[in-house]
Short mmCIF file of C-alpha atoms and ligand atoms in Angstrom, two decimals:
data_model
loop_
_atom_site.label_atom_id
_atom_site.label_comp_id
_atom_site.label_asym_id
_atom_site.label_seq_id
_atom_site.Cartn_x
_atom_site.Cartn_y
_atom_site.Cartn_z
CA MET A 1 19.48 -4.68 -24.21
CA SER A 2 19.42 -2.02 -21.53
CA TRP A 3 15.66 -1.51 -21.77
CA VAL A 4 15.13 -5.24 -21.26
CA THR A 5 17.21 -5.48 -18.09
CA GLN A 6 15.70 -2.21 -16.91
CA THR A 7 12.20 -3.56 -17.40
CA LEU A 8 12.91 -6.88 -15.71
CA ALA A 9 14.59 -5.17 -12.75
CA SER A 10 11.65 -2.81 -12.14
CA SER A 11 9.03 -3.75 -9.56
CA LEU A 12 6.50 -4.36 -12.33
CA GLY A 13 8.96 -6.37 -14.40
CA ARG A 14 9.75 -8.66 -11.47
CA LYS A 15 6.07 -9.21 -10.95
CA VAL A 16 5.67 -10.12 -14.61
CA ILE A 17 8.32 -12.81 -14.21
CA MET A 18 6.52 -14.00 -11.08
CA SER A 19 3.25 -14.10 -12.98
CA LEU A 20 4.50 -15.86 -16.11
CA THR A 21 6.38 -18.55 -14.18
CA GLY A 22 3.47 -18.96 -11.74
CA LEU A 23 0.85 -19.30 -14.47
CA PHE A 24 3.09 -21.72 -16.35
CA LEU A 25 3.29 -23.83 -13.18
CA CYS A 26 -0.51 -23.69 -13.04
CA THR A 27 -0.83 -25.17 -16.54
CA PHE A 28 1.63 -27.88 -15.51
CA LEU A 29 -0.58 -28.76 -12.55
CA ILE A 30 -3.45 -29.60 -14.93
CA VAL A 31 -1.28 -32.06 -16.87
CA HIS A 32 0.23 -33.49 -13.69
CA VAL A 33 -3.07 -34.10 -11.93
CA ALA A 34 -4.74 -35.52 -15.05
CA GLY A 35 -1.88 -37.96 -15.67
CA ASN A 36 -1.69 -39.07 -12.06
CA LEU A 37 -5.40 -39.89 -11.98
CA GLN A 38 -4.27 -43.18 -13.58
CA LEU A 39 -3.07 -44.16 -10.09
CA PHE A 40 -6.73 -44.80 -9.28
CA LYS A 41 -7.04 -47.39 -12.08
CA ALA A 42 -7.38 -50.89 -10.63
CA ASP A 43 -4.77 -52.49 -12.91
CA GLY A 44 -1.89 -52.98 -10.49
CA GLY A 45 -0.23 -49.81 -11.75
CA ARG A 46 0.22 -50.72 -15.40
CA ALA A 47 -1.40 -47.59 -16.90
CA PHE A 48 0.52 -45.37 -14.49
CA ASN A 49 3.88 -47.04 -15.21
CA GLU A 50 3.39 -46.86 -18.96
CA TYR A 51 2.44 -43.22 -18.61
CA SER A 52 5.57 -42.55 -16.49
CA PHE A 53 7.70 -44.20 -19.17
CA PHE A 54 6.15 -41.98 -21.84
CA MET A 55 6.66 -38.81 -19.74
CA THR A 56 10.35 -39.56 -19.20
CA HIS A 57 11.11 -40.51 -22.82
CA ASN A 58 9.12 -38.17 -25.04
CA PRO A 59 11.51 -35.43 -26.28
CA VAL A 60 8.88 -32.66 -26.29
CA ILE A 61 7.85 -33.43 -22.74
CA MET A 62 11.47 -33.68 -21.63
CA THR A 63 12.15 -30.20 -23.07
CA VAL A 64 9.09 -28.77 -21.35
CA SER A 65 10.17 -30.37 -18.09
CA TYR A 66 13.45 -28.41 -18.14
CA LEU A 67 11.41 -25.25 -18.65
CA LEU A 68 9.40 -26.36 -15.64
CA TYR A 69 12.44 -26.83 -13.37
CA THR A 70 13.72 -23.41 -14.46
CA SER A 71 10.35 -21.84 -13.75
CA ILE A 72 10.29 -23.19 -10.21
CA VAL A 73 13.79 -21.86 -9.51
CA VAL A 74 13.14 -18.45 -11.13
CA HIS A 75 9.76 -18.13 -9.38
CA ALA A 76 11.37 -18.88 -6.00
CA ILE A 77 14.29 -16.49 -6.55
CA MET A 78 11.97 -13.68 -7.67
CA ALA A 79 9.75 -14.40 -4.66
CA LEU A 80 12.76 -13.93 -2.39
CA LEU A 81 13.85 -10.69 -4.11
CA LEU A 82 10.34 -9.23 -4.08
CA THR A 83 9.65 -10.21 -0.48
CA ARG A 84 12.91 -8.64 0.69
CA HIS A 85 12.25 -5.47 -1.30
CA ASN A 86 8.71 -5.27 0.03
CA GLN A 87 9.81 -5.73 3.63
CA ALA A 88 12.51 -3.06 3.23
CA SER A 89 9.84 -0.64 2.02
CA ARG A 90 8.49 -0.46 5.57
CA PRO A 91 11.51 -0.44 7.91
CA VAL A 92 9.48 0.69 10.95
CA LYS A 93 6.42 -1.50 11.51
CA TYR A 94 3.13 -0.34 12.96
CA ALA A 95 2.71 -0.93 16.70
CA TYR A 96 -0.85 -2.06 15.97
CA ALA A 97 -2.15 -3.08 12.54
CA ARG A 98 -5.38 -4.73 11.41
CA PRO A 99 -4.65 -5.99 7.90
CA GLU A 100 -7.46 -8.55 8.18
CA ALA A 101 -9.87 -5.61 7.93
CA ASN A 102 -8.86 -4.86 4.35
CA SER A 103 -7.35 -7.92 2.66
CA PRO A 104 -7.54 -11.73 2.61
CA TRP A 105 -4.95 -13.72 4.57
CA SER A 106 -3.76 -15.66 1.53
CA SER A 107 -2.89 -12.48 -0.37
CA ARG A 108 -0.63 -11.32 2.46
CA ASN A 109 1.14 -14.64 3.02
CA MET A 110 2.18 -15.78 -0.45
CA GLY A 111 5.80 -16.02 0.68
CA ILE A 112 5.06 -18.36 3.61
CA LEU A 113 2.71 -20.47 1.47
CA GLY A 114 5.33 -20.56 -1.28
CA THR A 115 8.02 -21.66 1.18
CA VAL A 116 5.86 -24.61 2.24
CA LEU A 117 5.45 -25.43 -1.45
CA LEU A 118 9.20 -25.22 -2.07
CA ILE A 119 9.93 -27.62 0.80
CA PHE A 120 7.22 -29.89 -0.54
CA ILE A 121 8.62 -29.78 -4.09
CA VAL A 122 12.12 -30.73 -2.88
CA ILE A 123 10.86 -33.69 -0.82
CA HIS A 124 8.40 -34.74 -3.51
CA MET A 125 11.09 -34.73 -6.19
CA ARG A 126 13.49 -36.64 -3.94
CA THR A 127 10.90 -39.37 -3.38
CA PHE A 128 9.62 -39.82 -6.93
CA TRP A 129 11.62 -37.88 -9.52
CA TYR A 130 15.05 -38.84 -8.15
CA THR A 131 14.09 -42.49 -7.63
CA MET A 132 12.61 -42.67 -11.14
CA HIS A 133 15.77 -41.24 -12.70
CA PHE A 134 18.54 -42.58 -10.46
CA GLY A 135 16.95 -45.53 -8.63
CA PRO A 136 17.06 -47.93 -6.92
CA ILE A 137 13.70 -48.88 -8.39
CA PRO A 138 11.95 -52.27 -8.91
CA MET A 139 10.97 -53.30 -12.44
CA ALA A 140 7.65 -54.50 -13.84
CA GLU A 141 7.05 -56.41 -17.06
CA TYR A 142 4.08 -55.84 -19.38
CA ASP A 143 3.85 -57.75 -22.71
CA GLY A 144 7.52 -58.66 -22.53
CA LYS A 145 8.67 -55.07 -22.07
CA GLU A 146 10.45 -53.83 -18.92
CA TYR A 147 9.13 -50.77 -17.10
CA LYS A 148 10.36 -48.96 -14.00
CA ASP A 149 7.74 -49.73 -11.34
CA LEU A 150 7.12 -46.20 -10.04
CA TYR A 151 3.69 -47.38 -8.89
CA LYS A 152 5.35 -49.52 -6.21
CA ILE A 153 7.35 -46.51 -4.98
CA VAL A 154 4.07 -44.57 -4.74
CA LEU A 155 2.45 -47.38 -2.73
CA GLU A 156 5.40 -47.49 -0.37
CA ALA A 157 5.64 -43.72 0.16
CA PHE A 158 1.92 -43.38 0.85
CA SER A 159 1.90 -46.12 3.49
CA ASN A 160 3.57 -43.69 5.91
CA TRP A 161 1.01 -41.69 7.90
CA TRP A 162 3.33 -38.71 8.40
CA TYR A 163 4.23 -38.60 4.72
CA VAL A 164 0.54 -38.61 3.81
CA LEU A 165 -0.16 -35.88 6.37
CA PHE A 166 2.66 -33.76 4.94
CA TYR A 167 1.15 -34.09 1.46
CA VAL A 168 -2.27 -33.03 2.65
CA ILE A 169 -0.81 -29.97 4.42
CA ALA A 170 1.20 -29.05 1.32
CA MET A 171 -1.94 -29.28 -0.83
CA ALA A 172 -3.73 -26.96 1.60
CA ALA A 173 -0.85 -24.52 1.10
CA LEU A 174 -1.20 -24.94 -2.68
CA SER A 175 -4.89 -24.19 -2.40
CA TYR A 176 -4.30 -20.95 -0.51
CA HIS A 177 -1.37 -19.98 -2.77
CA LEU A 178 -3.50 -20.33 -5.88
CA VAL A 179 -6.75 -18.87 -4.56
CA HIS A 180 -4.84 -15.60 -4.64
CA GLY A 181 -2.04 -16.39 -7.10
CA PHE A 182 -4.09 -17.44 -10.12
CA LYS A 183 -6.13 -14.25 -10.38
CA SER A 184 -3.19 -12.10 -9.26
CA GLY A 185 -1.11 -13.45 -12.13
CA PHE A 186 -3.61 -12.05 -14.63
CA GLN A 187 -3.84 -8.71 -12.81
CA THR A 188 -0.04 -8.39 -13.01
CA LEU A 189 -0.22 -8.76 -16.78
CA GLY A 190 -2.93 -6.12 -16.90
CA LEU A 191 -5.50 -8.71 -18.04
CA ARG A 192 -8.55 -7.43 -16.26
CA HIS A 193 -11.84 -6.85 -17.99
CA LYS A 194 -15.46 -7.22 -17.01
CA LYS A 195 -15.89 -9.74 -19.83
CA TYR A 196 -13.38 -12.31 -18.62
CA THR A 197 -12.26 -11.43 -15.08
CA PRO A 198 -15.28 -13.26 -13.60
CA LEU A 199 -14.18 -16.42 -15.47
CA ILE A 200 -10.59 -16.04 -14.23
CA GLU A 201 -11.86 -15.67 -10.66
CA PHE A 202 -14.15 -18.67 -11.06
CA LEU A 203 -11.32 -20.88 -12.35
CA GLY A 204 -8.96 -19.60 -9.65
CA VAL A 205 -11.32 -20.66 -6.89
CA TRP A 206 -13.05 -23.78 -8.19
CA VAL A 207 -10.38 -25.37 -10.37
CA PHE A 208 -7.02 -24.21 -9.02
CA SER A 209 -7.76 -23.81 -5.35
CA ILE A 210 -10.36 -26.55 -4.82
CA LEU A 211 -10.49 -29.22 -7.52
CA ILE A 212 -6.79 -29.65 -8.28
CA PRO A 213 -5.46 -29.60 -4.67
CA ALA A 214 -8.30 -31.91 -3.61
CA LEU A 215 -7.52 -34.45 -6.34
CA PHE A 216 -3.80 -34.34 -5.49
CA ALA A 217 -4.54 -34.78 -1.78
CA ALA A 218 -6.93 -37.65 -2.55
CA MET A 219 -4.04 -39.75 -3.93
CA PRO A 220 -1.97 -40.18 -0.73
CA VAL A 221 -5.14 -40.47 1.35
CA TYR A 222 -6.54 -43.18 -0.97
CA PHE A 223 -3.36 -45.26 -0.87
CA PHE A 224 -3.02 -44.88 2.88
CA LEU A 225 -6.60 -46.03 3.45
CA LYS A 226 -5.92 -48.97 1.14
CA HIS A 227 -2.74 -49.74 3.06
CA VAL A 228 -4.48 -49.84 6.44
CA GLY A 229 -7.33 -51.83 4.89
CA VAL A 230 -10.14 -49.30 5.30
CA ILE A 231 -10.85 -49.57 1.56
CA GLY A 232 -10.26 -52.53 -0.71
CA MET B 1 -17.34 10.63 26.13
CA LYS B 2 -14.01 9.44 27.55
CA ILE B 3 -11.22 8.46 25.19
CA ASN B 4 -7.86 6.89 26.08
CA LEU B 5 -5.35 7.88 23.44
CA LYS B 6 -2.01 6.30 22.63
CA VAL B 7 -0.28 8.72 20.28
CA TRP B 8 3.05 8.34 18.51
CA ARG B 9 5.40 11.11 19.69
CA GLN B 10 8.70 11.66 17.92
CA LYS B 11 10.73 14.87 18.16
CA ASN B 12 12.14 14.72 14.63
CA GLY B 13 13.19 12.33 11.88
CA ASN B 14 16.32 11.21 13.69
CA ALA B 15 14.96 10.87 17.22
CA ALA B 16 13.48 7.63 18.51
CA GLY B 17 9.72 7.81 19.01
CA LYS B 18 7.23 6.09 21.29
CA LEU B 19 3.51 5.79 21.99
CA VAL B 20 2.41 8.17 24.77
CA ASP B 21 -0.84 7.81 26.77
CA TYR B 22 -3.33 10.67 27.04
CA LYS B 23 -6.77 10.69 28.67
CA LEU B 24 -9.55 12.93 27.36
CA ASP B 25 -12.76 13.28 29.40
CA ASN B 26 -15.06 15.67 27.64
CA ILE B 27 -15.27 14.58 24.03
CA SER B 28 -18.47 15.12 22.10
CA PRO B 29 -19.48 12.27 19.80
CA ASP B 30 -20.18 14.91 17.15
CA MET B 31 -16.57 16.08 17.05
CA SER B 32 -14.43 15.05 14.14
CA PHE B 33 -11.31 13.05 14.93
CA LEU B 34 -9.18 16.12 14.20
CA GLU B 35 -11.27 18.28 16.54
CA MET B 36 -10.61 15.72 19.25
CA PHE B 37 -6.90 16.28 18.55
CA ASP B 38 -7.45 20.07 18.78
CA VAL B 39 -8.90 19.51 22.26
CA LEU B 40 -5.91 17.37 23.19
CA ASN B 41 -3.46 19.99 21.91
CA ASP B 42 -5.28 22.76 23.81
CA GLU B 43 -4.91 20.78 27.01
CA LEU B 44 -1.25 20.06 26.29
CA MET B 45 -0.49 23.73 25.61
CA HIS B 46 -2.26 24.83 28.79
CA LYS B 47 -0.04 22.45 30.70
CA GLY B 48 2.99 23.86 28.90
CA ASP B 49 3.61 20.65 26.95
CA GLU B 50 4.43 20.40 23.27
CA PRO B 51 1.26 19.88 21.16
CA VAL B 52 1.04 16.85 18.87
CA ALA B 53 2.13 17.73 15.34
CA PHE B 54 -0.28 16.41 12.71
CA ASP B 55 -1.06 17.36 9.11
CA HIS B 56 -4.44 18.83 8.14
CA ASP B 57 -5.75 21.52 5.86
CA CYS B 58 -9.22 21.44 4.30
CA ARG B 59 -10.95 19.35 6.98
CA GLU B 60 -13.58 18.37 4.43
CA GLY B 61 -12.03 15.35 2.73
CA ILE B 62 -10.51 16.97 -0.34
CA CYS B 63 -6.89 17.90 0.39
CA GLY B 64 -5.54 14.55 1.56
CA MET B 65 -3.33 15.99 4.31
CA CYS B 66 -4.85 14.34 7.40
CA SER B 67 -2.66 11.22 7.51
CA MET B 68 -3.31 9.17 10.65
CA TYR B 69 -3.12 5.43 11.16
CA ILE B 70 -5.91 4.87 13.68
CA ASN B 71 -6.47 1.59 15.54
CA GLY B 72 -4.58 -0.39 12.95
CA ARG B 73 -6.16 1.18 9.86
CA ALA B 74 -5.37 4.10 7.57
CA HIS B 75 -7.79 6.96 8.41
CA GLY B 76 -9.47 4.75 11.05
CA PRO B 77 -12.38 2.32 11.01
CA GLN B 78 -14.57 4.05 8.40
CA THR B 79 -14.11 3.20 4.72
CA GLY B 80 -14.30 5.79 1.94
CA ALA B 81 -13.38 8.57 4.35
CA THR B 82 -10.40 10.64 5.46
CA THR B 83 -9.46 11.29 9.10
CA CYS B 84 -11.17 14.68 9.03
CA GLN B 85 -14.39 12.93 7.95
CA LEU B 86 -14.22 10.47 10.83
CA HIS B 87 -16.35 11.34 13.85
CA MET B 88 -15.99 10.35 17.46
CA ARG B 89 -19.37 8.59 17.31
CA SER B 90 -17.48 5.84 15.46
CA PHE B 91 -15.90 4.99 18.83
CA ALA B 92 -17.41 3.84 22.11
CA ASP B 93 -17.14 5.66 25.42
CA GLY B 94 -13.92 4.63 27.16
CA ASP B 95 -12.29 3.22 24.00
CA THR B 96 -8.51 3.08 23.67
CA VAL B 97 -7.44 4.60 20.36
CA ILE B 98 -3.93 4.09 18.99
CA VAL B 99 -2.72 6.75 16.54
CA GLU B 100 0.46 6.32 14.48
CA PRO B 101 1.96 8.09 11.47
CA TRP B 102 2.00 6.49 7.99
CA ARG B 103 4.83 3.94 7.97
CA ALA B 104 6.89 3.68 4.79
CA ARG B 105 10.52 4.07 3.83
CA ALA B 106 9.43 6.63 1.22
CA PHE B 107 7.42 8.63 3.81
CA PRO B 108 9.91 9.51 6.57
CA VAL B 109 8.48 10.92 9.81
CA ILE B 110 9.06 14.67 10.17
CA LYS B 111 7.58 15.00 13.64
CA ASP B 112 4.96 13.04 15.67
CA LEU B 113 2.21 12.15 13.18
CA MET B 114 3.55 14.21 10.28
CA VAL B 115 5.30 12.43 7.44
CA ASP B 116 7.08 13.77 4.38
CA ARG B 117 5.03 12.80 1.32
CA SER B 118 7.09 14.72 -1.22
CA ALA B 119 7.94 11.36 -2.84
CA PHE B 120 4.42 11.57 -4.34
CA ASP B 121 5.19 15.05 -5.71
CA ARG B 122 8.35 13.76 -7.37
CA VAL B 123 6.43 10.86 -8.94
CA VAL B 124 3.91 13.33 -10.41
CA GLN B 125 6.70 15.69 -11.51
CA SER B 126 8.28 12.81 -13.42
CA GLY B 127 5.34 12.51 -15.82
CA GLY B 128 1.91 13.06 -14.30
CA PHE B 129 0.99 15.95 -16.59
CA VAL B 130 0.26 16.96 -20.18
CA SER B 131 3.19 19.01 -21.48
CA VAL B 132 1.46 21.56 -23.64
CA ASN B 133 0.49 25.05 -22.66
CA THR B 134 -3.27 24.87 -22.45
CA GLY B 135 -3.79 28.63 -22.27
CA SER B 136 -7.07 29.88 -20.88
CA ALA B 137 -10.05 27.64 -20.25
CA ARG B 138 -11.51 26.09 -23.42
CA ASP B 139 -15.10 25.52 -24.28
CA ALA B 140 -16.21 22.49 -22.29
CA ASN B 141 -17.36 20.52 -25.33
CA GLU B 142 -14.54 21.39 -27.70
CA THR B 143 -13.19 17.85 -27.51
CA PRO B 144 -16.14 15.47 -27.33
CA ILE B 145 -15.50 12.59 -24.91
CA PRO B 146 -17.95 9.73 -24.39
CA ARG B 147 -19.63 9.72 -21.02
CA THR B 148 -18.22 6.34 -19.89
CA ILE B 149 -14.64 7.47 -20.60
CA ALA B 150 -15.15 10.81 -18.89
CA ASP B 151 -16.49 8.92 -15.84
CA GLU B 152 -13.54 6.52 -15.84
CA ALA B 153 -11.11 9.45 -15.95
CA MET B 154 -12.99 11.27 -13.20
CA ASP B 155 -12.97 8.19 -10.97
CA ALA B 156 -9.18 8.08 -11.18
CA ALA B 157 -8.79 11.86 -10.95
CA GLN B 158 -10.51 11.79 -7.56
CA CYS B 159 -7.23 10.69 -5.96
CA ILE B 160 -6.22 13.31 -3.41
CA GLY B 161 -2.68 12.02 -2.90
CA CYS B 162 -3.26 11.23 0.75
CA GLY B 163 -1.01 8.15 0.85
CA ALA B 164 -3.50 5.89 2.64
CA CYS B 165 -2.87 3.28 -0.06
CA VAL B 166 0.83 3.21 0.84
CA ALA B 167 0.06 3.23 4.56
CA ALA B 168 -2.39 0.32 4.28
CA CYS B 169 -0.35 -1.85 1.91
CA LYS B 170 1.78 -4.58 3.51
CA ASN B 171 4.50 -3.67 0.98
CA ALA B 172 4.13 0.12 1.35
CA SER B 173 3.42 0.09 -2.38
CA ALA B 174 2.30 3.25 -4.17
CA MET B 175 0.72 1.40 -7.09
CA LEU B 176 -2.83 2.66 -6.51
CA PHE B 177 -1.67 6.27 -6.38
CA VAL B 178 0.54 5.95 -9.46
CA ALA B 179 -2.19 3.99 -11.25
CA ALA B 180 -4.74 6.74 -10.54
CA LYS B 181 -2.37 9.40 -11.86
CA VAL B 182 -1.47 7.43 -14.99
CA SER B 183 -5.03 6.29 -15.63
CA HIS B 184 -6.90 9.61 -15.50
CA LEU B 185 -4.67 10.97 -18.28
CA ALA B 186 -4.26 7.76 -20.28
CA VAL B 187 -7.97 7.38 -21.03
CA LEU B 188 -8.39 10.93 -22.33
CA PRO B 189 -7.29 12.16 -25.78
CA GLN B 190 -5.31 15.03 -24.23
CA GLY B 191 -3.22 12.57 -22.24
CA GLN B 192 -2.85 9.75 -24.74
CA ALA B 193 -0.03 11.32 -26.75
CA GLU B 194 2.35 11.00 -23.82
CA SER B 195 0.91 7.93 -22.15
CA SER B 196 3.90 5.63 -22.86
CA ILE B 197 6.63 7.90 -21.59
CA ARG B 198 4.43 8.90 -18.65
CA ALA B 199 3.97 5.31 -17.48
CA GLU B 200 7.68 4.53 -17.89
CA ARG B 201 8.88 7.61 -16.02
CA MET B 202 6.36 7.46 -13.21
CA VAL B 203 7.03 3.78 -12.49
CA ALA B 204 10.80 4.40 -12.56
CA GLN B 205 10.37 7.28 -10.09
CA MET B 206 8.04 5.19 -7.91
CA ASP B 207 10.73 2.49 -7.68
CA ALA B 208 13.49 5.04 -7.04
CA GLU B 209 11.55 6.47 -4.10
CA GLY B 210 11.62 3.09 -2.36
CA PHE B 211 7.97 2.06 -2.51
CA GLY B 212 7.24 -1.69 -2.55
CA ALA B 213 5.80 -3.82 -5.36
CA CYS B 214 2.12 -4.69 -5.77
CA SER B 215 0.94 -8.02 -4.31
CA PHE B 216 -2.69 -7.34 -5.31
CA THR B 217 -3.96 -7.71 -1.75
CA GLY B 218 -6.54 -4.99 -2.44
CA ALA B 219 -5.89 -3.27 0.91
CA CYS B 220 -5.20 0.05 -0.87
CA SER B 221 -8.56 0.22 -2.59
CA VAL B 222 -10.46 -0.70 0.59
CA GLU B 223 -8.67 2.01 2.61
CA CYS B 224 -8.62 4.66 -0.14
CA PRO B 225 -10.91 7.55 0.89
CA LYS B 226 -11.95 7.86 -2.76
CA SER B 227 -12.35 4.07 -3.25
CA ILE B 228 -10.12 4.12 -6.35
CA SER B 229 -10.59 0.78 -8.14
CA LEU B 230 -7.96 -1.91 -8.72
CA ASP B 231 -8.95 -1.69 -12.41
CA HIS B 232 -6.59 1.28 -12.61
CA ILE B 233 -3.66 -0.83 -11.39
CA ALA B 234 -4.37 -3.29 -14.20
CA ARG B 235 -4.39 -0.38 -16.63
CA LEU B 236 -1.07 0.90 -15.25
CA ASN B 237 0.41 -2.58 -15.76
CA ARG B 238 -0.85 -2.60 -19.37
CA GLU B 239 0.39 0.93 -20.02
CA TYR B 240 3.80 0.20 -18.55
CA LEU B 241 4.36 -3.15 -20.25
CA GLY B 242 3.03 -1.83 -23.55
CA ALA B 243 5.29 1.21 -23.26
CA LYS B 244 8.36 -0.88 -22.46
CA ILE B 245 7.79 -3.02 -25.53
CA THR B 246 6.83 -0.28 -27.99
CA SER B 247 8.16 3.10 -26.84
CA GLU B 248 10.99 5.01 -28.53
CA ALA B 249 12.99 5.20 -25.29
CA VAL B 250 15.66 2.50 -25.68
C1 HEM C 1 8.79 -22.76 -5.23
C2 HEM C 1 7.99 -22.39 -4.28
C3 HEM C 1 7.17 -21.14 -4.42
C4 HEM C 1 7.42 -19.94 -3.85
C5 HEM C 1 8.56 -19.61 -2.91
C6 HEM C 1 6.38 -19.03 -4.28
C7 HEM C 1 6.25 -17.73 -3.87
C8 HEM C 1 5.37 -16.83 -4.38
C9 HEM C 1 5.20 -15.48 -3.92
C10 HEM C 1 5.96 -14.82 -2.78
C11 HEM C 1 4.25 -14.90 -4.70
C12 HEM C 1 3.69 -13.51 -4.56
C13 HEM C 1 4.49 -12.44 -5.18
C14 HEM C 1 3.94 -11.11 -4.79
O1 HEM C 1 3.48 -10.95 -3.66
O2 HEM C 1 3.97 -10.21 -5.57
C15 HEM C 1 3.82 -15.88 -5.64
C16 HEM C 1 2.89 -15.65 -6.63
C17 HEM C 1 2.41 -16.63 -7.46
N1 HEM C 1 2.70 -17.97 -7.41
FE1 HEM C 1 4.10 -18.82 -6.28
N2 HEM C 1 5.52 -19.69 -5.11
C18 HEM C 1 5.97 -20.98 -5.22
C19 HEM C 1 5.39 -21.98 -5.95
C20 HEM C 1 4.33 -21.82 -6.79
C21 HEM C 1 3.67 -22.88 -7.51
C22 HEM C 1 4.03 -24.35 -7.40
C23 HEM C 1 2.71 -22.29 -8.27
C24 HEM C 1 1.73 -22.87 -9.24
C25 HEM C 1 1.50 -24.11 -9.42
C26 HEM C 1 2.76 -20.86 -8.04
C27 HEM C 1 1.95 -19.95 -8.65
C28 HEM C 1 1.96 -18.60 -8.39
C29 HEM C 1 1.17 -17.61 -9.09
C30 HEM C 1 0.22 -17.85 -10.26
C31 HEM C 1 1.46 -16.37 -8.51
C32 HEM C 1 0.86 -15.02 -8.87
C33 HEM C 1 1.83 -14.13 -9.59
C34 HEM C 1 1.41 -12.70 -9.53
O3 HEM C 1 0.89 -12.24 -8.52
O4 HEM C 1 1.62 -12.00 -10.52
N3 HEM C 1 3.74 -20.62 -7.12
N4 HEM C 1 4.50 -17.05 -5.43
S1 SF4 C 2 -5.16 6.31 -4.46
FE1 SF4 C 2 -6.61 6.74 -2.77
S2 SF4 C 2 -5.43 6.20 -0.93
FE2 SF4 C 2 -3.93 6.42 -2.58
S3 SF4 C 2 -3.24 8.55 -2.49
FE3 SF4 C 2 -4.96 8.51 -3.94
S4 SF4 C 2 -6.78 8.98 -2.70
FE4 SF4 C 2 -5.15 8.43 -1.25
S1 FES C 3 -7.77 17.62 6.16
FE1 FES C 3 -8.07 17.69 3.98
S2 FES C 3 -8.68 15.66 3.57
FE2 FES C 3 -8.63 15.67 5.73
#
């Protein structure tokens, strides 16, 4: 297997791991945002709770979720290795540099943006994932069947102004991470062609850096405004 | 025009360096940036001081020697140009101009603004060639090559090995250089036979020299005097990954 380890340890190989895990996380975001849109349904949380039950009991989804946790960890470890390697490649810094003249800010700060995302992921999973799996969590009953009432946990969490603010900031970081990351992931794999690169760039901007972060951010904002009575 | 210079002075690779201030009073806006340095060095020598060491050769934008990091950018404020193609009219009277050497682990400073770019030579030696004796010049149309492919190869072959891509990259990555060298051979029939082993060896050498990885910021292509396209980096990635999966080298 020497050629495999050799490939994965090379600078290009590490970037491929970064790209594959990153793009996998991007596909997850689509599922996650679509499912969570059920929070906006005015049914007291029934659709959302039934959906949460399905997501935590379906064997295929449970398998994919372990792949997801692994991807986050591998992506973060590779990010650390790459960032350290890249910093070591320039031991003496320039006294005066103007990187803004030749490259976008987001492309130069993927590590900082990613760190914000990592902190967010840990806190986010503590609030919802951990409570869902290990409680304590209130129960709801629909048609004689008991469901964990994750909806109530969501309501509670998003009644805190600082928690809501933190979510909005994290989604801004996600937006900047993906405005560069989505298209960069394809470049790393060598997938660049005048036929489809414009589509990749379009999706990267409009779907992954605008639509998805905006929908995610709308959830805490919506529940907070409901909580303070601005909307019904 | 008057120019206030801050120039990196460093005796040798082991000595500590620092930015030193110089004032020049009689600079013509029509001088090239290197001619302005000639004036500075003349003045320094008349005073009995050591002139500033800097690399240069052709002074017409084709050799790639004139490495200077000027006011925070490789080869200065102009795009698509080397330092020797930069003129003093790009600056205003009384401007302060900061000049530093390329900064990269793989490009150690030799003296003042001169850096050792032999890492690039070693990358090319590792595979940037076609290993057959080509003899004397052939008839130009012996191997017919479609125009678009010939153009693509020429675009990559324009790379003059100046190192501005490394100097501009936040990771001091040599990907644009290596991509240009892999690409101009990979698209032509003469180079295709060895394209797998070439990509594998050149990337391995690039890593061994201590260059960083590519973050796709695009800084290299913007600062490249030959405006080499990021398309070539994508091709290098394809060549390398394809080679790793299919080549005979286990
Ligand atoms: C766990 C926290 C995260 C960290 C520390 C992190 C860090 C990074 C870093 C440093 C890069 C750039 C690598 C380079 O410059 O070459 C990167 C690229 C990327 N990230 Fe993240 N990230 C995180 C989370 C995420 C998430 C949640 C997603 C998607 C939903 C994502 C998607 C991507 C993509 C698609 C790339 C592009 C890969 C490439 O350039 O080939 N990242 N990440
Ligand atoms: S790719 Fe451009 S910037 Fe890099 S060495 Fe070649 S000519 Fe110079
Ligand atoms: S001196 Fe040859 S390119 Fe500038």
